[in-house]
CSV table of C-alpha atoms in Angstrom, one decimal:
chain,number,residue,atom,x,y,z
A,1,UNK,CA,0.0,0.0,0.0
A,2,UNK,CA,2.7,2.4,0.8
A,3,UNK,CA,4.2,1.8,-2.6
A,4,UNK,CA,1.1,2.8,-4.4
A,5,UNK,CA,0.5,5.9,-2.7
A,6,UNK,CA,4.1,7.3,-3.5
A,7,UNK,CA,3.1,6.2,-6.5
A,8,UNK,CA,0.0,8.0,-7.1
A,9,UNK,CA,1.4,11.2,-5.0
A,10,UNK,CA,4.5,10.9,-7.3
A,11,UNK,CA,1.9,11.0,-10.5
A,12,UNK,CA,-0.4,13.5,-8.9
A,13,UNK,CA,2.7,16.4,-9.2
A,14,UNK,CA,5.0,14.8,-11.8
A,15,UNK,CA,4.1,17.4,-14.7
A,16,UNK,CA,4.4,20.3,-12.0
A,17,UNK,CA,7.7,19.3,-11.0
A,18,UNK,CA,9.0,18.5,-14.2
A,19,UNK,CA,8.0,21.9,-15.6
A,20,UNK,CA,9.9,23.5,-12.8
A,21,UNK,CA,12.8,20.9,-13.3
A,22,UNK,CA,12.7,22.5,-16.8
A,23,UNK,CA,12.9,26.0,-16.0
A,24,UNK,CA,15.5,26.0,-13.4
A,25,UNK,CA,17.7,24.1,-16.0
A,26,UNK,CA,17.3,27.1,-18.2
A,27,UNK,CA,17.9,29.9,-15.5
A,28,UNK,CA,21.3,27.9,-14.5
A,29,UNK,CA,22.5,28.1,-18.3
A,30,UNK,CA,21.0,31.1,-18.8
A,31,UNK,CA,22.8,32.2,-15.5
A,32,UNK,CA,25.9,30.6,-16.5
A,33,UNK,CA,26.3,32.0,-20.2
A,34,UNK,CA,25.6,35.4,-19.0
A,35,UNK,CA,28.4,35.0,-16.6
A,36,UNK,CA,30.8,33.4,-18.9
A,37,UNK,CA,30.2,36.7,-21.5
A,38,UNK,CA,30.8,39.2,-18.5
A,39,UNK,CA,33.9,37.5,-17.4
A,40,UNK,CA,35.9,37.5,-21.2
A,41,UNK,CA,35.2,41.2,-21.0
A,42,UNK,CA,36.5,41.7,-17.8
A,43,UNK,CA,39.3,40.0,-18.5
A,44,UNK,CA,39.6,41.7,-22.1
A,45,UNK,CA,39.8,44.7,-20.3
A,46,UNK,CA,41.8,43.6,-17.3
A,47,UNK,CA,44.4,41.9,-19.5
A,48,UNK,CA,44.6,45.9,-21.9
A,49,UNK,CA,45.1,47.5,-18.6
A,50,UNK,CA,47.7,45.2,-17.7
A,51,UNK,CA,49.9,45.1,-20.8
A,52,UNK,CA,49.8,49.1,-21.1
A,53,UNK,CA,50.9,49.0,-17.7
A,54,UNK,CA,54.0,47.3,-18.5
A,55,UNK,CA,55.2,50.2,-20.5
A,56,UNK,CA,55.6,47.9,-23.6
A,57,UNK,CA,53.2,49.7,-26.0
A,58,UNK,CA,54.6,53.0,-25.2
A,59,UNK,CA,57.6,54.5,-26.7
A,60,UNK,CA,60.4,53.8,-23.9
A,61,UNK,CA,62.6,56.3,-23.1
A,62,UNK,CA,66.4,55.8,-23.1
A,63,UNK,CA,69.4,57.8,-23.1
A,64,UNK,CA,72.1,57.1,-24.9
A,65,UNK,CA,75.0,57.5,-22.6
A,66,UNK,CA,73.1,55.6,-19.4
A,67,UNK,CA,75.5,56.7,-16.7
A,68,UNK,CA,74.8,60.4,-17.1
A,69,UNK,CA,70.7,59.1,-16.2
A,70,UNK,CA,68.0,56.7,-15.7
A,71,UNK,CA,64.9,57.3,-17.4
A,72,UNK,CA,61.5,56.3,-17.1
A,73,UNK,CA,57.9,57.2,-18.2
A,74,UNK,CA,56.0,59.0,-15.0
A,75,UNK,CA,52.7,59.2,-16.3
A,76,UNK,CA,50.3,57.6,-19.0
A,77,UNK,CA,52.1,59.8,-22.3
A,78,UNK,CA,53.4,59.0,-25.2
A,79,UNK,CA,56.6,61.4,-25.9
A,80,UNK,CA,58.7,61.4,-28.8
A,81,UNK,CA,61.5,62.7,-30.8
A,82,UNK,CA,65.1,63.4,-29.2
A,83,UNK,CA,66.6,65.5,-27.0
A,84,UNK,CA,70.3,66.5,-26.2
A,85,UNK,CA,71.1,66.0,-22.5
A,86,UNK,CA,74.7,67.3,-20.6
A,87,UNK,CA,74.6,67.3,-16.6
A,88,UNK,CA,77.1,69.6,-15.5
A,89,UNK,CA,76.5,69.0,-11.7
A,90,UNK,CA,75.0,66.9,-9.5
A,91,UNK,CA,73.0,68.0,-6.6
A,92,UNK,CA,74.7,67.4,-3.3
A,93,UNK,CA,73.6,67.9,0.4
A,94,UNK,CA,75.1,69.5,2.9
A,95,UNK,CA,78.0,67.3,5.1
A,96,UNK,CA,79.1,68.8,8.5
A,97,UNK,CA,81.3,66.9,10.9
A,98,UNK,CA,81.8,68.6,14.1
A,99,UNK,CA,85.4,68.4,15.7
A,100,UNK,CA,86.6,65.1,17.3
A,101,UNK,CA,85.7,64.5,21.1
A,102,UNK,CA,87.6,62.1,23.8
A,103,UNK,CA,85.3,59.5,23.1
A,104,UNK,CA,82.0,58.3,23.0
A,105,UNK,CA,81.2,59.0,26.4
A,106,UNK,CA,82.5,62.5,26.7
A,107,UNK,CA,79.4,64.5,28.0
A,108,UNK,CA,79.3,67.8,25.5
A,109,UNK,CA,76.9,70.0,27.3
A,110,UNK,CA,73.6,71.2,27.4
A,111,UNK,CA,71.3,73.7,25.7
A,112,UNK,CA,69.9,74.1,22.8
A,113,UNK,CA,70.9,73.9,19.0
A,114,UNK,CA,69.0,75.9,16.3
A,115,UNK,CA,69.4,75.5,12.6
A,116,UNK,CA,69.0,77.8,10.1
A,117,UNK,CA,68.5,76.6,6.6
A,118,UNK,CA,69.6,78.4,3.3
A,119,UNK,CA,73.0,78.8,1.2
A,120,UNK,CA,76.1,78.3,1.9
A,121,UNK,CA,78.7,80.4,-0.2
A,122,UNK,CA,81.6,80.3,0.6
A,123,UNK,CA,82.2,82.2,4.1
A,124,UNK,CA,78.5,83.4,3.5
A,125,UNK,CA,75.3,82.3,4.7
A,126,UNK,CA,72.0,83.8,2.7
A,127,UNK,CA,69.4,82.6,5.4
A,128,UNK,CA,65.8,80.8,3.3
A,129,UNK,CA,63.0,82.2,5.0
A,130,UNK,CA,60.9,80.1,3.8
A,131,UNK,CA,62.5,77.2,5.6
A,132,UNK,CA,61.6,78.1,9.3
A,133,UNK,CA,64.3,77.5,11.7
A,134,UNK,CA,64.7,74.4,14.3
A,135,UNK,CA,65.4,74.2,17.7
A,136,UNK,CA,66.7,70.9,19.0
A,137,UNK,CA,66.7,70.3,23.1
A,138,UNK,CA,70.0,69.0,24.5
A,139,UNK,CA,69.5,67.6,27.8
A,140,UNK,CA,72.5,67.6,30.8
A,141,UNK,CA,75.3,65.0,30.3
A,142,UNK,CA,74.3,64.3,26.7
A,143,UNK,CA,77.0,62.5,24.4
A,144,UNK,CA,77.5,62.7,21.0
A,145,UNK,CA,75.3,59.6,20.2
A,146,UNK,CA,72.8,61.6,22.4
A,147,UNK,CA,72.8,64.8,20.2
A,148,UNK,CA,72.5,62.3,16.5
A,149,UNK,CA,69.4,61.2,18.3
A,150,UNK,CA,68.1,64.3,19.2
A,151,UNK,CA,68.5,66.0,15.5
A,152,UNK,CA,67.2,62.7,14.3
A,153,UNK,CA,63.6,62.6,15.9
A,154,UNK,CA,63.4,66.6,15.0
A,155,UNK,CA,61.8,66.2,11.9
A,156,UNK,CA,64.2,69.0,10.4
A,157,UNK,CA,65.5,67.6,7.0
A,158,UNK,CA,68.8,66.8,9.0
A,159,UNK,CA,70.1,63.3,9.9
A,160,UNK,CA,72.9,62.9,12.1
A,161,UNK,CA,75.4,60.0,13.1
A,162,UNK,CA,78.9,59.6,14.8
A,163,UNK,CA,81.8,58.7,13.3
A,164,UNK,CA,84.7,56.9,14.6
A,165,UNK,CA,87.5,58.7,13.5
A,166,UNK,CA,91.2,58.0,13.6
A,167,UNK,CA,91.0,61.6,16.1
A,168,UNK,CA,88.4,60.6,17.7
A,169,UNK,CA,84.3,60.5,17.3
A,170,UNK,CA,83.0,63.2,15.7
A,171,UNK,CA,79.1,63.9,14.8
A,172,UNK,CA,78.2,64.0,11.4
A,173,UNK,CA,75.1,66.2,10.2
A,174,UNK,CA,73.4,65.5,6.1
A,175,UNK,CA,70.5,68.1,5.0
A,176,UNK,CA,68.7,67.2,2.0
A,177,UNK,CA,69.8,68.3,-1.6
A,178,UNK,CA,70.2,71.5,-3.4
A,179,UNK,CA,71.5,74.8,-2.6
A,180,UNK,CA,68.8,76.2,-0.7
A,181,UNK,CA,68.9,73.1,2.1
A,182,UNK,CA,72.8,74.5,3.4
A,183,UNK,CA,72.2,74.9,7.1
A,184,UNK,CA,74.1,76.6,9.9
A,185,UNK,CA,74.2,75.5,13.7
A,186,UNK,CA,73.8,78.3,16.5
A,187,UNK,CA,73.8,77.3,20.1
A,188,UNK,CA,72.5,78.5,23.3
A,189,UNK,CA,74.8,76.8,25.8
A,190,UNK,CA,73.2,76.0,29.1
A,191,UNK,CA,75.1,77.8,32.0
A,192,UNK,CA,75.4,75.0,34.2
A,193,UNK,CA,76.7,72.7,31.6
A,194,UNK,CA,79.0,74.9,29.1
A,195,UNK,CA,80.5,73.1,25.7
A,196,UNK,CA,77.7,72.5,23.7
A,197,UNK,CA,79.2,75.5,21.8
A,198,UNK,CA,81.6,73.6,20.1
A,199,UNK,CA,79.0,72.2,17.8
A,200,UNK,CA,78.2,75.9,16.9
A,201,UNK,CA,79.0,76.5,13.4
A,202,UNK,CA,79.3,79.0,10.5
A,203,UNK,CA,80.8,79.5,7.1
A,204,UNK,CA,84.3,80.1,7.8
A,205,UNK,CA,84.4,79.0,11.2
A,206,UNK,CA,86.9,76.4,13.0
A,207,UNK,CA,84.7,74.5,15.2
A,208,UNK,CA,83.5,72.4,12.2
A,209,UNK,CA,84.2,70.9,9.0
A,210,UNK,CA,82.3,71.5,5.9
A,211,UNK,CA,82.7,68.1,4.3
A,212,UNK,CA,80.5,68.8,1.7
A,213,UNK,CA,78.8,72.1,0.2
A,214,UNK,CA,74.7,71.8,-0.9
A,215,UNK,CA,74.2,72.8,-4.3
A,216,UNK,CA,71.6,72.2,-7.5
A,217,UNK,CA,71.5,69.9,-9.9
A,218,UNK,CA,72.8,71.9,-13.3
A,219,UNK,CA,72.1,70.7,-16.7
A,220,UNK,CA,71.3,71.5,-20.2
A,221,UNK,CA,68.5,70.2,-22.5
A,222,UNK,CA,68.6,71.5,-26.2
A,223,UNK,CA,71.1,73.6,-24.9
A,224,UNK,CA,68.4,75.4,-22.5
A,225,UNK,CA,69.7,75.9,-18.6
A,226,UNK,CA,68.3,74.2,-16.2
A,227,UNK,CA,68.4,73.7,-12.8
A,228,UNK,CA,66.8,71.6,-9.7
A,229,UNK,CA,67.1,71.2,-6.7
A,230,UNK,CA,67.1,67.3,-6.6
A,231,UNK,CA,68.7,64.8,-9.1
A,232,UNK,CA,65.1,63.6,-9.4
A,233,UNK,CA,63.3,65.5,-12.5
A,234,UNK,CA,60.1,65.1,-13.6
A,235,UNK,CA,58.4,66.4,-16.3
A,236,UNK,CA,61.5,68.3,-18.3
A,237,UNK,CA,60.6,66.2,-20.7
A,238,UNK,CA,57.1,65.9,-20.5
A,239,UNK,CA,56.2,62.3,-18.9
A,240,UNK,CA,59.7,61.2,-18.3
A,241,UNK,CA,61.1,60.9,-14.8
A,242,UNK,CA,64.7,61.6,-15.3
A,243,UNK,CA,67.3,60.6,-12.4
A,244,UNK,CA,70.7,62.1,-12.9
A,245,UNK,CA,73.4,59.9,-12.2
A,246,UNK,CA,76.6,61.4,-13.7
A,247,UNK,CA,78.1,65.1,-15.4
A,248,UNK,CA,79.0,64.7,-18.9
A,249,UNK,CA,80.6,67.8,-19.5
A,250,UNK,CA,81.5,68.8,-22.7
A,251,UNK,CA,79.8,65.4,-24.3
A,252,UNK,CA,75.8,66.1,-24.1
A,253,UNK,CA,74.2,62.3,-24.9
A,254,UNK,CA,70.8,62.3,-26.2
A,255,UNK,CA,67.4,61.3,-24.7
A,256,UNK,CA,65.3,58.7,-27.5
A,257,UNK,CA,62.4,57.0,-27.5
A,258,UNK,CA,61.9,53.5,-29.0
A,259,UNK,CA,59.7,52.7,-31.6
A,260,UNK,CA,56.7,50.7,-30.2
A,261,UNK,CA,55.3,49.9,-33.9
A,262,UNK,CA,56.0,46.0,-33.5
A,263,UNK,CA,54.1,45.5,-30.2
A,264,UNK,CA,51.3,47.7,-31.2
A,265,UNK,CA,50.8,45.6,-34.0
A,266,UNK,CA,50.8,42.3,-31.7
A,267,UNK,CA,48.3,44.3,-29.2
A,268,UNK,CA,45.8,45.1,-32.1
A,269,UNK,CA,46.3,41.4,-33.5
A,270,UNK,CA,45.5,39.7,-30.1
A,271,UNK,CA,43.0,42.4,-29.5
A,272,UNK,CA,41.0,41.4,-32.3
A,273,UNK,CA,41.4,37.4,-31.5
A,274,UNK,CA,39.7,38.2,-28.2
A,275,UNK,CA,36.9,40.1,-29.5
A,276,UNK,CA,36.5,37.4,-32.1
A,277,UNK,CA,36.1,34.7,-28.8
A,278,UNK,CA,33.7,36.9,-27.4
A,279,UNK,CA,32.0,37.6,-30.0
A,280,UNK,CA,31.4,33.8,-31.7
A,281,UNK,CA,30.3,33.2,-27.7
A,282,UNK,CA,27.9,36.1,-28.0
A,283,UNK,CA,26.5,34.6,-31.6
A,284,UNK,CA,26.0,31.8,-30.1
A,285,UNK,CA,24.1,33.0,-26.7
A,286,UNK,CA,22.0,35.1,-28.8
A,287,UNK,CA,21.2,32.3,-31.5
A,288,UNK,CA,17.2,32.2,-32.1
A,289,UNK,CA,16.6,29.2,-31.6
A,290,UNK,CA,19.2,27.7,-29.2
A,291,UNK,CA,20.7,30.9,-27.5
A,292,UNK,CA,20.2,30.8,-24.1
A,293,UNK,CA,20.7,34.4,-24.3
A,294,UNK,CA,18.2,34.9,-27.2
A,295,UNK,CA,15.9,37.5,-26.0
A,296,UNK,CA,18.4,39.1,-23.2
A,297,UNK,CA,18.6,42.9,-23.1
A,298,UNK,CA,22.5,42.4,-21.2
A,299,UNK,CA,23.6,40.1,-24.1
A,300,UNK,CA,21.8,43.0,-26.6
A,301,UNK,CA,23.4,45.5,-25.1
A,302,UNK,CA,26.8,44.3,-25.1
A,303,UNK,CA,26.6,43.1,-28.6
A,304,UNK,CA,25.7,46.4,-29.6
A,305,UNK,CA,28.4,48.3,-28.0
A,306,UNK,CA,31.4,45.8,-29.7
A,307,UNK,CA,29.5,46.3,-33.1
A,308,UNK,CA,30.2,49.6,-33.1
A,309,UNK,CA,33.5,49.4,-31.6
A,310,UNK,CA,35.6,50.0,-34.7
A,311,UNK,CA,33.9,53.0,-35.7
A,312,UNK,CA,33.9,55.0,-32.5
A,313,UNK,CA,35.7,57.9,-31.6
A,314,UNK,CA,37.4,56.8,-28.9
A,315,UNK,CA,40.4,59.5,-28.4
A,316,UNK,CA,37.5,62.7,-28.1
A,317,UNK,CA,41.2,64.5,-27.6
A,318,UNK,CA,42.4,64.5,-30.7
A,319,UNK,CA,41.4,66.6,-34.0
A,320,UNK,CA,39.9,65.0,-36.8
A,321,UNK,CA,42.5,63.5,-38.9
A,322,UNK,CA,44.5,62.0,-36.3
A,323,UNK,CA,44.1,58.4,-34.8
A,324,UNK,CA,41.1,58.8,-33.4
A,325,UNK,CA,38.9,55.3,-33.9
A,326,UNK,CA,40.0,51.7,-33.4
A,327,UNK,CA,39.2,51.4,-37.7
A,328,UNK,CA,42.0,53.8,-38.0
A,329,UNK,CA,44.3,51.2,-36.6
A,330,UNK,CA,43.1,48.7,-38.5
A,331,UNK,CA,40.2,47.1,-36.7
A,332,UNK,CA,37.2,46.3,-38.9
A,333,UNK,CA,33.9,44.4,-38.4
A,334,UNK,CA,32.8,41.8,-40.9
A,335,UNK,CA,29.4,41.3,-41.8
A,336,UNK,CA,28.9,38.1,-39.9
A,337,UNK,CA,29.6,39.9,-36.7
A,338,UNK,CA,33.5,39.0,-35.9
A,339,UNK,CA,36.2,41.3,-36.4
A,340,UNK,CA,39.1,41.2,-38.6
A,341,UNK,CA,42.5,43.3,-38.9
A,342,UNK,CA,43.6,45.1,-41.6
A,343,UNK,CA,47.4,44.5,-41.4
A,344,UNK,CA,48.0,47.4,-44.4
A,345,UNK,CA,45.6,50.1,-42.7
A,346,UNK,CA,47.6,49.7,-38.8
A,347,UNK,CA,51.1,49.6,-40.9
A,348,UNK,CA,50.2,52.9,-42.9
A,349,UNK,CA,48.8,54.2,-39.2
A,350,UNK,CA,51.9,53.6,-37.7
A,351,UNK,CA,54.5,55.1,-40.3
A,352,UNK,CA,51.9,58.6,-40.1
A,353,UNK,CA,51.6,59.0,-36.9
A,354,UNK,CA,53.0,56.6,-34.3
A,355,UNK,CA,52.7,59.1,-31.5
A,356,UNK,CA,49.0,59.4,-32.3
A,357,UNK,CA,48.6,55.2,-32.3
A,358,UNK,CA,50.7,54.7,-29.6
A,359,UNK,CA,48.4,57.6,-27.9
A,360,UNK,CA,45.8,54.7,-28.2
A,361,UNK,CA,47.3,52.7,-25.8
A,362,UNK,CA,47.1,54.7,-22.0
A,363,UNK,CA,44.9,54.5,-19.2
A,364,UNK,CA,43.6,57.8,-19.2
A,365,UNK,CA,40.8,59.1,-19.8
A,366,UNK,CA,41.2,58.4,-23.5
A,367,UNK,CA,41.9,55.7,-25.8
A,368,UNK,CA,41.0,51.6,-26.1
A,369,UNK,CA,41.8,50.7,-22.3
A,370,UNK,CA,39.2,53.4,-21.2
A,371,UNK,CA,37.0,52.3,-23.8
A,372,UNK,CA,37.1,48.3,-23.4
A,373,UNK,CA,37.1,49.0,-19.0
A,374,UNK,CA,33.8,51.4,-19.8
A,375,UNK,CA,32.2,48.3,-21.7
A,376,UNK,CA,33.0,45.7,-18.9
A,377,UNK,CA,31.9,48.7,-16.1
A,378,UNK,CA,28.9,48.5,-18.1
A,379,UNK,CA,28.6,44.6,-18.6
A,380,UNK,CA,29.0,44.7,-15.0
A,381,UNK,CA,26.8,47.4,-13.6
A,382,UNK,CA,24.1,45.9,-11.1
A,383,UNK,CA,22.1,48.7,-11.1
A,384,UNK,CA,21.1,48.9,-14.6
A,385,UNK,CA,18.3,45.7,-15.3
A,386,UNK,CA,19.7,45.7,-19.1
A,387,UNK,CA,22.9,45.1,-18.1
A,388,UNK,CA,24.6,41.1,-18.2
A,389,UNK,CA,25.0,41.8,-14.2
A,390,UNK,CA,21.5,42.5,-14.4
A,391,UNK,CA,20.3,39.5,-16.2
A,392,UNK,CA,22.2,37.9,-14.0
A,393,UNK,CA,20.6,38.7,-10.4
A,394,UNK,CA,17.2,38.6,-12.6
A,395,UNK,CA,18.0,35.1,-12.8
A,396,UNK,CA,19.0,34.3,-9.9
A,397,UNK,CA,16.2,35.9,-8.6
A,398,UNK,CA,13.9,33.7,-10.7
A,399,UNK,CA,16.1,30.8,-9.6
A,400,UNK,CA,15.5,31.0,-6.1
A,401,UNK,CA,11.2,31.6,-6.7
A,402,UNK,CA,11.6,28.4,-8.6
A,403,UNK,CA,13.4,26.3,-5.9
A,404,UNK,CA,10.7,27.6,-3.6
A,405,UNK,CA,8.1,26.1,-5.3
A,406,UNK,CA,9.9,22.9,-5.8
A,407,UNK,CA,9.9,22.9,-1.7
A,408,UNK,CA,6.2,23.6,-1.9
A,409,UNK,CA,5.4,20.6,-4.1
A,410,UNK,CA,7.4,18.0,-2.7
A,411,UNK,CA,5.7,19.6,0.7
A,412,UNK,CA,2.1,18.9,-0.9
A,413,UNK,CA,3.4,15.5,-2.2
A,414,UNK,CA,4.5,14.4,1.0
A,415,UNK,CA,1.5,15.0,2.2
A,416,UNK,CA,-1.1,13.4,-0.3
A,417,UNK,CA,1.2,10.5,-0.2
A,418,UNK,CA,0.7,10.0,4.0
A,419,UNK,CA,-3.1,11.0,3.2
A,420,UNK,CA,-3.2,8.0,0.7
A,421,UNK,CA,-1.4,5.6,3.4
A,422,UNK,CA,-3.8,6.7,5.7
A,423,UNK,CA,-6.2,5.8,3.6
A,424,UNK,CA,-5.5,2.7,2.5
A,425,UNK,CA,-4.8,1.4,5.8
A,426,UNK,CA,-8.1,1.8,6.9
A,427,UNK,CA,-9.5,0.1,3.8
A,428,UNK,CA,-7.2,-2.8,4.5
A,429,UNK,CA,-8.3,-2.9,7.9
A,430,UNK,CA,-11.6,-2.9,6.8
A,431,UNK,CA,-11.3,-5.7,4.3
A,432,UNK,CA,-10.0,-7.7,7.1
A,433,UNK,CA,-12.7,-7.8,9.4
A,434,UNK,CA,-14.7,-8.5,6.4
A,435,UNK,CA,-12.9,-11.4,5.9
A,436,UNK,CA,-12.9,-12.9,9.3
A,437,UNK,CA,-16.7,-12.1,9.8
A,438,UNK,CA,-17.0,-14.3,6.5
A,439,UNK,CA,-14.4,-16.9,7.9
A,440,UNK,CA,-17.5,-17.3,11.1
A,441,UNK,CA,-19.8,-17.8,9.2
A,442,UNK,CA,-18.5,-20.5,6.5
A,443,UNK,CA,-17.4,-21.8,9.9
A,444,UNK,CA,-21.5,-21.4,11.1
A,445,UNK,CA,-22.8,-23.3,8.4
A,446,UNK,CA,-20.6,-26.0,7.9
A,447,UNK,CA,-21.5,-27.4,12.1
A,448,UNK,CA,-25.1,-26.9,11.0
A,449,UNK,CA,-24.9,-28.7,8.3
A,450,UNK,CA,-22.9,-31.5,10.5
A,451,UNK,CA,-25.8,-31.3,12.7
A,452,UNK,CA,-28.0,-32.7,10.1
């Protein structure tokens, strides 16, 4: 009996259930494809941002004679040309060492030290105002080691140490570079603790020794004078961080940039192979008949946006007749939807105007990363219900109704099918007392008829 009724329960709700079997089939691929197309974007677009990154696609600066510099892109450009580089100085800091002591214990007074920052000429000292002046602390029985520490934690520009010299230790004081950061030591000694005044110093004075004069960094570029405070430049060349390593006086070198034509034209080639995967995915999503995507507004949408790809103006910086559109590198769409490269259109591009193709290829506001990342911001926007994010949570929205009412059947199977035991339990009990009132009276008649 219980066999039948799981039986019949089981027949009662098999079209329901395997209506609903059917349709959460269809959200899960539907969920899944729609996935699968917003992941190759991303990582379309993940991949572009990557590779530009790497510098690769960019003209790279170098210099010709690399000890004078290093050189390096500082910012999403694309510079060109040549330009004639000769360092004539480096920038220094300011080195003071302070004369030699007993040794490392010798207390050297209390008070305080001030320093003054500006330029050191000579025996002259033309005070920065702009750099206010800092006053250091020395407490009682302070050593050397003690002072180092104190200039240290003053957050002054200075940095201090002591030296172990053949004459004994001595402090040694560093500012930072360029002529501006020279810096002078006055001292108010503390009257209970006189000495500290030997670290006093000035241009021209005895109780020190300037090791090592501040001064700028001095060059020429295109024979234009130029000067900085630091051997760090950036921007003299627009986009190039330039570190000065070396004077080359009297034999300039020259700053080039390397043609980036070859990987260009291996970015555009495996930028149209992975449009072409996404796209053959997208056909086949959106096919009429066996898409699983056929009538979604995400797939739409992002179908429409990579068949106009090629055509769009996608550098809204530069004038008409420049590289402006992914066609004028070569990219093309075919009729059947996938995208081909024209090999002569990206080679005629790139002898024009590589500057302007190489422009392509930044991640600015401009250009195909900006483009491809504003297609997958799209693809992957939440908030927008014709999105593939939003067919997405649609789904799984739909998904989870549909597993609720899975729960509800197999909760109103379960229950005709204990119903229908019920049931048939009392019919079988039932039958049973039929069948032994019967089994009486066969019993009945048969000792009457004995009796006979």
């Amino acid at each position: 009996m219980t066999g039948l009724a799981s039986q019949l329960s089981a027949a009662q709700f098999a079209g329901r259930i395997d209506r609903l079997s059917a349709r959460s089939e269809t959200l899960e691929a539907q969920i899944s494809s729609a996935s699968n197309l917003k992941s190759m974007v991303l990582s379309l677009s993940t991949s572009l941002g990557d590779r530009i990154r790497v510098g690769d696609l960019a003209p790279a600066p170098a210099m010709d004679n690399g000890a004078v510099a290093s050189v390096s892109l500082s910012k999403s450009v694309t510079p060109s040309g040549s330009y004639s580089v000769e360092v004539t100085q480096l920038a220094q800091n300011q080195v003071l060492a302070s004369p030699a002591v007993a040794s490392t214990d010798t207390a050297i007074g209390a008070g305080t030290i001030t320093l003054r920052f500006g330029q050191v000429t000579g025996a002259g000292f033309t005070e920065d105002a702009a750099q206010p002046s800092v006053d250091i602390a020395i407490g009682s029985g302070a050593t050397l080691a003690d002072v180092a520490a104190a200039i240290n934690g003053s957050d002054s520009g200075v940095t201090a140490y002591v030296a172990d010299t053949v004459n004994g230790p001595r402090l040694v004081m560093k500012g930072a570079e360029g002529a501006q950061n020279g810096f002078v030591l006055d001292v108010t000694e503390d009257a209970a603790e006189p000495g500290l005044s030997a670290l006093a110093w000035q241009p021209g004075s005895a109780t020190g020794t300037l090791v090592q004069a501040s001064q700028d960094a001095a060059l020429t570029l295109d024979g234009m004078a130029i000067t900085s405070a630091s051997n760090t430049l950036t921007d003299v060349v627009p986009g190039v961080k330039m570190v000065l390593t070396a004077t080359n006086i009297g034999a300039p070198t020259t700053l080039r940039f390397s043609d980036a034509s070859e990987s260009i034209s291996g970015a555009m080639e495996d930028l149209t192979a992975a449009l072409n995967e996404i796209m053959a995915e997208l056909n086949t999503a959106t096919d009429p008949a066996t898409g699983d995507l056929a009538r979604d507004s995400g797939a739409r949408a992002l179908k429409n946006s990579l068949r106009t790809l090629a055509g769009t103006v996608i550098m809204g910086n530069v004038a008409e007749g420049g590289v402006r559109t992914l066609s004028d590198l070569g990219l093309g769409i075919n009729r059947d939807g996938t995208f081909s490269l024209d090999s002569e259109q990206l080679a005629a591009t790139l002898a024009r105007d590589p500057e302007g193709a190489a422009a392509m290829f930044t991640t600015g506001l401009y250009g195909i990363y900006s483009t491809m990342d504003g297609i997958s911001r799209a693809a992957s926007s939440t908030g927008n219900p014709s999105s593939l994010a939003g067919s997405i949570a649609r789904y799984d929205d739909q998904l989870d109704a549909v597993g609720e009412d899975q729960d509800t059947l197999a909760e109103k199977q379960e229950a005709l099918r204990q119903r229908l035991v019920t049931r048939f339990a009392a019919s079988d009990s039932r039958v049973s007392a039929s069948q032994s009132t019967l089994a009486f009276l066969e019993s009945q008649i048969a000792a009457w008829n004995s009796a006979d």
